[in-house]
Amino acid sequence: MTMDAKANVAALFQDFLTSYDAYSKDEVWQELSQSFKAFWHQRVLSADPGPIADAECDEVIRILDRNGKGNTKNSEAVAKAMVPQGAWRRMFNEFHTKPALGGLVDKVLAETVPLSKAALIDQLYAKNAGQKNNLTGPSGNTISAFLAAYDPINNLSMISLNDRRAVIEFLGLPVPFDWETASVGTRIVTTNQVILDGVRALGLTGSARTLSVFFYSLPFKNAWKGEHTVKREDKKVTVTVPTLTNEVEEVVPDVDSVRESMQIQGLLAQIGTLMGFKIWLPKSDRGRVLKVWKAEDGELLEELPLGYDSTTTKTIEQIDVLWLKKRSIVRAFEVEHTTSVYSGLLRMADLVALQPNINVKLHIVAPAEKREKVLQEIQRPVFSLLEGRALSEMCTYLSYDSIRDLGDLKHLTHLSDKVIEDYEEVAE
């Protein structure tokens, strides 16, 4: 970075501190950390064989995850961890009933020597390999959220490794490892220290929590994340211009990823019918999806009862799953299994471009590891400058795991489709 750029970052930080009471917020986080530790030691690591109640888990989930049940925009939480509520609950009970796994996580949290902590995280990833419990994903979100809750003064609540890399590259900070070959433990532990040391060398002070909040404050977030405000005739919208480090080349998906996407399509169809909706599936997908979803008579529509022009109708017919009530589409889902995640977004954008005033809730459904890719791509200029509304205002992200959690809910027949709002994430 040039001297002017460094001075600008320092100036932005001073402006940030005029509206952020770092001292009071740190006091709050010391209390939240103590609550997390008390729950961890007294309930998770307890010898009591009984399960941990959902209500007990939920109090701590609100600390870990901004999307936690009961949180509001004004709640203090580590970050949007993109772990479904049910997955958090199951994770805590798995730690509780499997002392070897819970004990290893405890060692990760308590370790203060960086090299030892990185090695323990790698050991945890190896032990948990193949388990779809949201604990050891490639982005490191869950472990980093635990670390930030355990010690918010020294652990960044910027939990995404992709975001950490973007900040490091924006600030021009040296990294003592190779991004492509380093282990997740090395990435989590080392990037935490590199960023803290780097910004403090620029004159930024405060706890890791304070610095993390600053990183996501405007306009600094716009600078390192490649976001820009563009003025349209009707309003200003935020668009994202992805950097090269976040670009991923398209690859042919493997058989397992395709099969998993079909299972999710089938599960979405099943959830929709339980809630009282009729289902539409593209005719090209039906043979495969119907192997995992056994449709009853009348549940799967043979023709769409819509009054759109032929071009719009043909576009809608290709969307992976539609929930309909009478002659209206209530929700539309694109299930993504490709690396680029473009196909679903393009189909949604085509629909909005053809019908700017359409009032349908749109969702991109993808694995958790593609979450940041989806949320970034949805804010591209081409999607943000659509006539009417930006795609990001109409389309949200849902993870595969959140759909599975929805499918596990009891009494789906008595629930409204609005329950999806507890699981979706909006690009912002």
Coordinates of C-alpha atoms in Angstrom, one line a residue:
M1 CA 0.0 0.0 0.0
T2 CA 1.1 3.6 -0.6
M3 CA 1.5 6.0 2.2
D4 CA -1.7 7.8 1.1
A5 CA -3.6 4.5 1.2
K6 CA -2.4 3.7 4.6
A7 CA -3.3 7.2 5.9
N8 CA -6.7 6.8 4.4
V9 CA -7.3 3.5 6.2
A10 CA -6.2 5.1 9.5
A11 CA -8.6 8.1 8.8
L12 CA -11.5 5.8 8.1
F13 CA -10.8 4.0 11.4
Q14 CA -10.9 7.2 13.3
D15 CA -14.2 8.1 11.7
F16 CA -15.5 4.7 12.6
L17 CA -14.6 5.2 16.3
T18 CA -16.8 8.3 16.5
S19 CA -19.9 6.2 16.2
Y20 CA -18.7 2.9 17.7
D21 CA -18.2 2.8 21.5
A22 CA -15.3 0.3 21.5
Y23 CA -15.0 0.3 25.3
S24 CA -18.7 -0.5 26.0
K25 CA -18.8 -3.0 23.2
D26 CA -15.8 -4.9 24.6
E27 CA -17.5 -5.0 28.0
V28 CA -20.5 -6.5 26.4
W29 CA -18.4 -9.1 24.6
Q30 CA -16.5 -10.0 27.8
E31 CA -19.9 -10.9 29.3
L32 CA -21.0 -12.8 26.2
S33 CA -17.7 -14.7 26.3
Q34 CA -18.3 -15.7 29.9
S35 CA -21.8 -16.9 29.0
F36 CA -20.3 -19.0 26.2
K37 CA -17.6 -20.4 28.4
A38 CA -20.1 -21.3 31.2
F39 CA -22.3 -23.1 28.7
W40 CA -19.4 -24.9 27.2
H41 CA -17.9 -26.1 30.5
Q42 CA -21.1 -26.7 32.5
R43 CA -23.3 -28.2 29.8
V44 CA -21.3 -29.3 26.7
L45 CA -18.4 -30.9 28.7
S46 CA -20.7 -32.0 31.5
A47 CA -20.7 -35.7 32.5
D48 CA -24.5 -35.4 32.7
P49 CA -25.7 -38.0 30.1
G50 CA -28.9 -36.1 29.4
P51 CA -29.3 -34.1 26.1
I52 CA -28.9 -30.3 26.1
A53 CA -32.2 -28.7 25.6
D54 CA -32.9 -26.6 22.5
A55 CA -33.6 -23.5 24.6
E56 CA -30.2 -23.8 26.3
C57 CA -28.5 -24.2 23.0
D58 CA -30.4 -21.3 21.4
E59 CA -29.1 -18.8 24.0
V60 CA -25.5 -19.6 22.9
I61 CA -26.3 -19.8 19.2
R62 CA -27.5 -16.2 19.4
I63 CA -23.9 -15.3 20.5
L64 CA -22.3 -17.4 17.7
D65 CA -24.5 -16.6 14.8
R66 CA -26.3 -13.4 13.7
N67 CA -28.9 -15.6 12.1
G68 CA -29.5 -17.4 15.4
K69 CA -33.2 -17.7 16.4
G70 CA -34.3 -14.7 18.4
N71 CA -31.5 -12.3 17.2
T72 CA -32.4 -8.9 15.8
K73 CA -30.4 -6.4 13.7
N74 CA -29.3 -4.8 17.0
S75 CA -28.2 -8.0 18.6
E76 CA -24.5 -8.6 19.3
A77 CA -23.4 -11.8 17.6
V78 CA -20.0 -13.1 16.2
A79 CA -21.0 -13.2 12.6
K80 CA -23.4 -14.7 10.1
A81 CA -22.0 -18.2 10.4
M82 CA -24.4 -19.8 7.9
V83 CA -25.0 -22.8 10.2
P84 CA -28.7 -23.8 10.5
Q85 CA -30.2 -23.6 14.0
G86 CA -30.8 -27.4 14.1
A87 CA -27.2 -28.1 13.0
W88 CA -25.9 -25.9 15.9
R89 CA -28.1 -27.8 18.3
R90 CA -27.0 -31.2 17.0
M91 CA -23.3 -30.1 17.1
F92 CA -23.5 -29.2 20.8
N93 CA -25.2 -32.5 21.7
E94 CA -22.6 -34.4 19.6
F95 CA -19.8 -32.7 21.5
H96 CA -21.7 -33.6 24.7
T97 CA -22.2 -37.3 23.9
K98 CA -18.8 -37.8 22.2
P99 CA -16.2 -36.7 24.7
A100 CA -13.3 -37.3 22.3
L101 CA -14.7 -34.8 19.8
G102 CA -15.9 -32.3 22.4
G103 CA -12.6 -32.6 24.2
L104 CA -10.6 -31.9 21.0
V105 CA -12.7 -28.8 20.3
D106 CA -12.1 -27.7 23.9
K107 CA -8.3 -28.0 23.3
V108 CA -8.6 -25.9 20.2
L109 CA -10.4 -23.2 22.2
A110 CA -8.0 -23.2 25.1
E111 CA -4.7 -23.4 23.3
T112 CA -2.7 -20.1 23.2
V113 CA 0.4 -21.2 21.2
P114 CA -0.3 -20.4 17.5
L115 CA 1.5 -23.4 16.0
S116 CA -0.1 -25.8 18.5
K117 CA -3.6 -24.3 17.9
A118 CA -3.2 -24.7 14.2
A119 CA -2.1 -28.3 14.6
L120 CA -5.1 -29.0 16.9
I121 CA -7.5 -27.5 14.3
D122 CA -6.0 -29.8 11.6
Q123 CA -6.3 -32.7 14.0
L124 CA -10.0 -31.8 14.5
Y125 CA -10.5 -31.6 10.7
A126 CA -9.0 -35.0 10.2
K127 CA -11.1 -36.6 13.0
N128 CA -14.3 -35.0 11.6
A129 CA -13.5 -35.8 8.0
G130 CA -16.6 -37.0 6.1
Q131 CA -19.1 -35.9 8.8
K132 CA -21.7 -33.5 7.5
N133 CA -22.2 -31.7 10.8
N134 CA -21.1 -28.2 9.8
L135 CA -18.1 -28.3 12.0
T136 CA -15.2 -28.4 9.6
G137 CA -16.0 -26.7 6.4
P138 CA -13.4 -25.4 4.0
S139 CA -14.1 -21.7 4.9
G140 CA -13.4 -22.3 8.6
N141 CA -16.6 -20.4 9.6
T142 CA -17.6 -22.6 12.5
I143 CA -14.3 -23.0 14.2
S144 CA -13.6 -19.3 13.8
A145 CA -17.0 -18.5 15.3
F146 CA -16.2 -20.6 18.3
L147 CA -12.8 -19.0 18.7
A148 CA -14.3 -15.5 18.5
A149 CA -17.0 -16.3 21.1
Y150 CA -14.4 -17.9 23.4
D151 CA -12.0 -15.0 23.2
P152 CA -13.3 -12.0 21.3
I153 CA -10.5 -9.8 22.3
N154 CA -7.8 -11.8 20.5
N155 CA -9.8 -13.7 17.8
L156 CA -11.3 -11.9 14.8
S157 CA -15.0 -12.3 14.3
M158 CA -14.3 -12.0 10.6
I159 CA -14.8 -15.7 10.3
S160 CA -14.6 -16.2 6.6
L161 CA -11.2 -17.2 5.2
N162 CA -12.1 -15.7 1.9
D163 CA -12.8 -12.4 3.5
R164 CA -9.6 -12.5 5.5
R165 CA -7.7 -13.2 2.3
A166 CA -9.3 -10.3 0.6
V167 CA -8.4 -7.9 3.4
I168 CA -4.8 -9.2 3.5
E169 CA -4.4 -8.7 -0.2
F170 CA -6.1 -5.3 -0.1
L171 CA -3.7 -4.1 2.7
G172 CA -0.7 -5.8 1.0
L173 CA 0.2 -7.8 4.1
P174 CA 2.8 -10.6 3.8
V175 CA 1.5 -14.1 4.5
P176 CA 4.1 -16.7 5.6
F177 CA 2.4 -19.6 3.8
D178 CA 1.1 -20.7 0.4
W179 CA -2.7 -20.2 0.2
E180 CA -3.2 -23.2 -2.1
T181 CA -1.3 -25.8 0.0
A182 CA -1.6 -24.5 3.6
S183 CA -3.9 -26.5 6.0
V184 CA -7.1 -25.0 7.3
G185 CA -5.6 -24.7 10.8
T186 CA -2.6 -22.7 9.4
R187 CA -4.9 -20.4 7.5
I188 CA -7.2 -19.7 10.4
V189 CA -4.6 -19.1 13.0
T190 CA -2.0 -17.3 10.9
T191 CA -4.5 -15.0 9.1
N192 CA -5.9 -14.0 12.4
Q193 CA -2.4 -12.8 13.6
V194 CA -1.3 -11.4 10.2
I195 CA -4.4 -9.1 10.1
L196 CA -4.2 -8.0 13.7
D197 CA -0.5 -7.2 13.4
G198 CA -0.9 -5.6 10.0
V199 CA -3.6 -3.1 11.0
R200 CA -2.0 -2.3 14.3
A201 CA 1.1 -1.4 12.4
L202 CA -1.1 1.1 10.5
G203 CA -2.1 2.7 13.8
L204 CA -5.4 0.9 14.3
T205 CA -6.0 0.0 17.9
G206 CA -8.6 -2.0 19.8
S207 CA -9.7 -5.6 20.3
A208 CA -10.1 -8.1 17.5
R209 CA -13.9 -7.6 17.8
T210 CA -13.6 -3.8 17.3
L211 CA -11.3 -4.3 14.3
S212 CA -13.6 -6.9 12.8
V213 CA -16.6 -4.5 13.1
F214 CA -14.5 -1.8 11.3
F215 CA -13.6 -4.2 8.5
Y216 CA -17.3 -4.6 7.7
S217 CA -18.2 -0.9 8.1
L218 CA -18.8 1.4 5.1
P219 CA -16.8 2.6 3.2
F220 CA -13.9 0.3 4.2
K221 CA -15.9 -2.8 3.4
N222 CA -16.5 -1.4 -0.1
A223 CA -12.8 -0.9 -0.6
W224 CA -11.5 -4.3 0.2
K225 CA -14.5 -6.3 -0.9
G226 CA -14.9 -4.7 -4.3
E227 CA -18.3 -3.3 -3.7
H228 CA -19.5 0.0 -5.2
T229 CA -22.6 2.1 -5.0
V230 CA -24.2 2.8 -8.4
K231 CA -26.9 5.4 -8.8
R232 CA -29.9 4.3 -10.9
E233 CA -32.7 6.5 -11.9
D234 CA -34.8 5.4 -9.0
K235 CA -32.3 4.7 -6.2
K236 CA -28.7 3.8 -5.3
V237 CA -27.7 0.1 -5.3
T238 CA -24.7 -1.8 -4.1
V239 CA -22.9 -3.9 -6.7
T240 CA -19.9 -6.2 -6.4
V241 CA -17.1 -6.5 -8.9
P242 CA -15.4 -9.8 -7.9
T243 CA -11.6 -9.9 -7.7
L244 CA -9.5 -12.5 -9.5
T245 CA -8.8 -14.4 -6.2
N246 CA -12.5 -15.1 -5.9
E247 CA -13.1 -16.2 -9.5
V248 CA -13.5 -19.9 -9.9
E249 CA -13.4 -21.7 -13.3
E250 CA -16.3 -23.8 -14.2
V251 CA -15.7 -27.5 -14.0
V252 CA -17.9 -30.5 -14.9
P253 CA -19.7 -31.5 -11.7
D254 CA -19.0 -35.0 -10.4
V255 CA -21.8 -37.6 -10.2
D256 CA -22.1 -37.3 -6.4
S257 CA -22.8 -33.5 -6.6
V258 CA -25.4 -34.0 -9.2
R259 CA -27.1 -36.8 -7.2
E260 CA -27.1 -34.6 -4.1
S261 CA -28.7 -31.7 -6.0
M262 CA -31.5 -34.0 -7.2
Q263 CA -32.0 -35.1 -3.6
I264 CA -32.4 -31.5 -2.5
Q265 CA -34.8 -30.9 -5.4
G266 CA -36.9 -33.8 -4.2
L267 CA -36.8 -32.6 -0.6
L268 CA -37.9 -29.2 -1.6
A269 CA -40.8 -30.7 -3.5
Q270 CA -41.7 -32.8 -0.5
I271 CA -41.6 -29.8 1.9
G272 CA -43.7 -27.8 -0.5
T273 CA -46.4 -30.4 -0.7
L274 CA -46.6 -30.8 3.0
M275 CA -47.2 -27.1 3.3
G276 CA -50.0 -27.4 0.8
F277 CA -48.4 -26.2 -2.4
K278 CA -48.5 -27.7 -5.9
I279 CA -45.1 -28.5 -7.4
W280 CA -43.5 -27.8 -10.7
L281 CA -40.3 -29.5 -11.8
P282 CA -38.6 -29.1 -15.2
K283 CA -39.6 -32.0 -17.4
S284 CA -36.0 -32.8 -18.1
D285 CA -35.4 -33.4 -14.3
R286 CA -38.5 -35.3 -13.4
G287 CA -37.3 -38.8 -14.0
R288 CA -34.4 -38.4 -11.7
V289 CA -36.1 -36.3 -9.0
L290 CA -39.1 -38.7 -8.8
K291 CA -36.7 -41.4 -7.8
V292 CA -36.2 -39.6 -4.5
W293 CA -39.7 -37.9 -4.2
K294 CA -42.8 -40.0 -4.6
A295 CA -45.4 -37.6 -5.8
E296 CA -49.0 -38.3 -4.9
D297 CA -51.8 -37.7 -7.5
G298 CA -52.2 -34.0 -8.2
E299 CA -49.1 -32.8 -6.4
L300 CA -46.9 -32.5 -9.5
L301 CA -48.3 -30.1 -12.2
E302 CA -48.1 -31.2 -15.8
E303 CA -48.6 -27.7 -17.1
L304 CA -48.0 -24.3 -15.5
P305 CA -51.3 -22.4 -15.0
L306 CA -49.8 -19.0 -15.7
G307 CA -50.8 -16.2 -18.0
Y308 CA -47.4 -15.0 -19.1
D309 CA -46.2 -14.7 -22.6
S310 CA -44.5 -17.8 -24.2
T311 CA -40.9 -16.5 -23.6
T312 CA -41.5 -15.9 -19.9
T313 CA -43.3 -19.2 -19.5
K314 CA -40.4 -21.1 -21.1
T315 CA -38.0 -19.4 -18.7
I316 CA -40.1 -20.2 -15.7
E317 CA -40.5 -23.9 -16.8
Q318 CA -36.7 -24.4 -16.5
I319 CA -36.5 -23.3 -12.8
D320 CA -35.6 -26.3 -10.6
V321 CA -38.5 -26.2 -8.2
L322 CA -41.6 -24.0 -8.0
W323 CA -44.2 -23.9 -5.2
L324 CA -47.6 -22.8 -6.5
K325 CA -50.9 -21.8 -4.8
K326 CA -53.8 -21.9 -7.3
R327 CA -52.5 -19.9 -10.3
S328 CA -49.7 -18.1 -8.6
I329 CA -46.0 -19.0 -8.0
V330 CA -45.2 -18.4 -4.3
R331 CA -41.5 -19.5 -4.2
A332 CA -39.0 -20.4 -6.9
F333 CA -35.8 -22.4 -6.1
E334 CA -32.7 -22.9 -8.2
V335 CA -30.5 -25.8 -6.8
E336 CA -26.9 -25.2 -7.8
H337 CA -24.3 -28.0 -8.0
T338 CA -21.9 -26.3 -10.4
T339 CA -18.8 -24.4 -9.3
S340 CA -19.7 -21.1 -10.9
V341 CA -23.3 -20.9 -9.6
Y342 CA -24.1 -18.8 -12.6
S343 CA -26.9 -20.9 -14.2
G344 CA -29.4 -20.5 -11.5
L345 CA -28.7 -16.8 -11.1
L346 CA -29.0 -16.2 -14.8
R347 CA -32.3 -18.0 -14.9
M348 CA -33.6 -15.9 -12.0
A349 CA -32.2 -12.7 -13.6
D350 CA -33.9 -13.6 -16.9
L351 CA -37.2 -14.0 -15.1
V352 CA -36.9 -10.6 -13.4
A353 CA -35.8 -8.9 -16.7
L354 CA -38.8 -10.4 -18.5
Q355 CA -41.2 -9.5 -15.7
P356 CA -39.8 -6.5 -13.7
N357 CA -42.9 -6.3 -11.5
I358 CA -43.1 -10.1 -10.7
N359 CA -43.8 -10.7 -7.0
V360 CA -42.2 -14.1 -6.4
K361 CA -39.8 -15.1 -3.6
L362 CA -36.6 -16.4 -5.3
H363 CA -34.0 -18.6 -3.7
I364 CA -30.6 -20.0 -4.8
V365 CA -30.0 -23.3 -2.9
A366 CA -26.3 -24.4 -2.8
P367 CA -23.9 -26.2 -0.5
A368 CA -22.5 -24.2 2.4
E369 CA -19.1 -24.0 0.7
K370 CA -20.6 -22.1 -2.2
R371 CA -22.4 -19.6 0.1
E372 CA -19.9 -16.7 -0.3
K373 CA -19.8 -17.3 -4.0
V374 CA -23.6 -17.1 -4.4
L375 CA -23.8 -13.9 -2.2
Q376 CA -21.0 -12.3 -4.1
E377 CA -22.3 -13.1 -7.6
I378 CA -25.8 -12.0 -6.8
Q379 CA -24.5 -8.4 -6.4
R380 CA -22.7 -8.3 -9.7
P381 CA -23.7 -5.1 -11.7
V382 CA -25.6 -7.1 -14.3
F383 CA -27.9 -8.4 -11.6
S384 CA -28.0 -5.3 -9.5
L385 CA -29.0 -2.9 -12.3
L386 CA -32.0 -4.9 -13.5
E387 CA -35.1 -2.8 -14.3
G388 CA -37.4 -2.6 -11.4
R389 CA -35.5 -4.2 -8.5
A390 CA -32.0 -5.5 -8.0
L391 CA -31.9 -9.3 -8.0
S392 CA -30.4 -9.2 -4.5
E393 CA -33.6 -7.6 -3.2
M394 CA -35.7 -10.5 -4.5
C395 CA -33.4 -13.5 -4.3
T396 CA -31.9 -15.1 -1.2
Y397 CA -29.4 -17.9 -0.4
L398 CA -30.4 -21.2 1.3
S399 CA -27.8 -23.9 2.1
Y400 CA -28.4 -27.6 1.5
D401 CA -28.2 -28.1 5.2
S402 CA -30.9 -25.6 5.9
I403 CA -33.2 -27.4 3.5
R404 CA -32.5 -30.7 5.3
D405 CA -33.3 -29.0 8.6
L406 CA -36.5 -27.7 7.2
G407 CA -37.4 -31.2 6.1
D408 CA -36.8 -32.4 9.6
L409 CA -39.2 -29.9 11.2
K410 CA -42.2 -31.4 12.9
H411 CA -45.7 -30.4 11.9
L412 CA -44.7 -29.1 8.4
T413 CA -48.4 -29.4 7.4
H414 CA -49.2 -26.7 10.0
L415 CA -46.3 -24.3 9.1
S416 CA -46.4 -21.4 6.7
D417 CA -43.8 -21.0 4.0
K418 CA -42.6 -18.0 5.9
V419 CA -40.6 -20.4 8.1
I420 CA -38.0 -20.2 5.3
E421 CA -37.2 -16.7 6.5
D422 CA -35.5 -18.2 9.5
Y423 CA -33.0 -20.0 7.2
E424 CA -32.4 -17.7 4.3
E425 CA -29.6 -15.2 3.9
V426 CA -29.8 -11.9 2.1
A427 CA -26.8 -10.5 0.2
E428 CA -25.9 -7.2 1.8

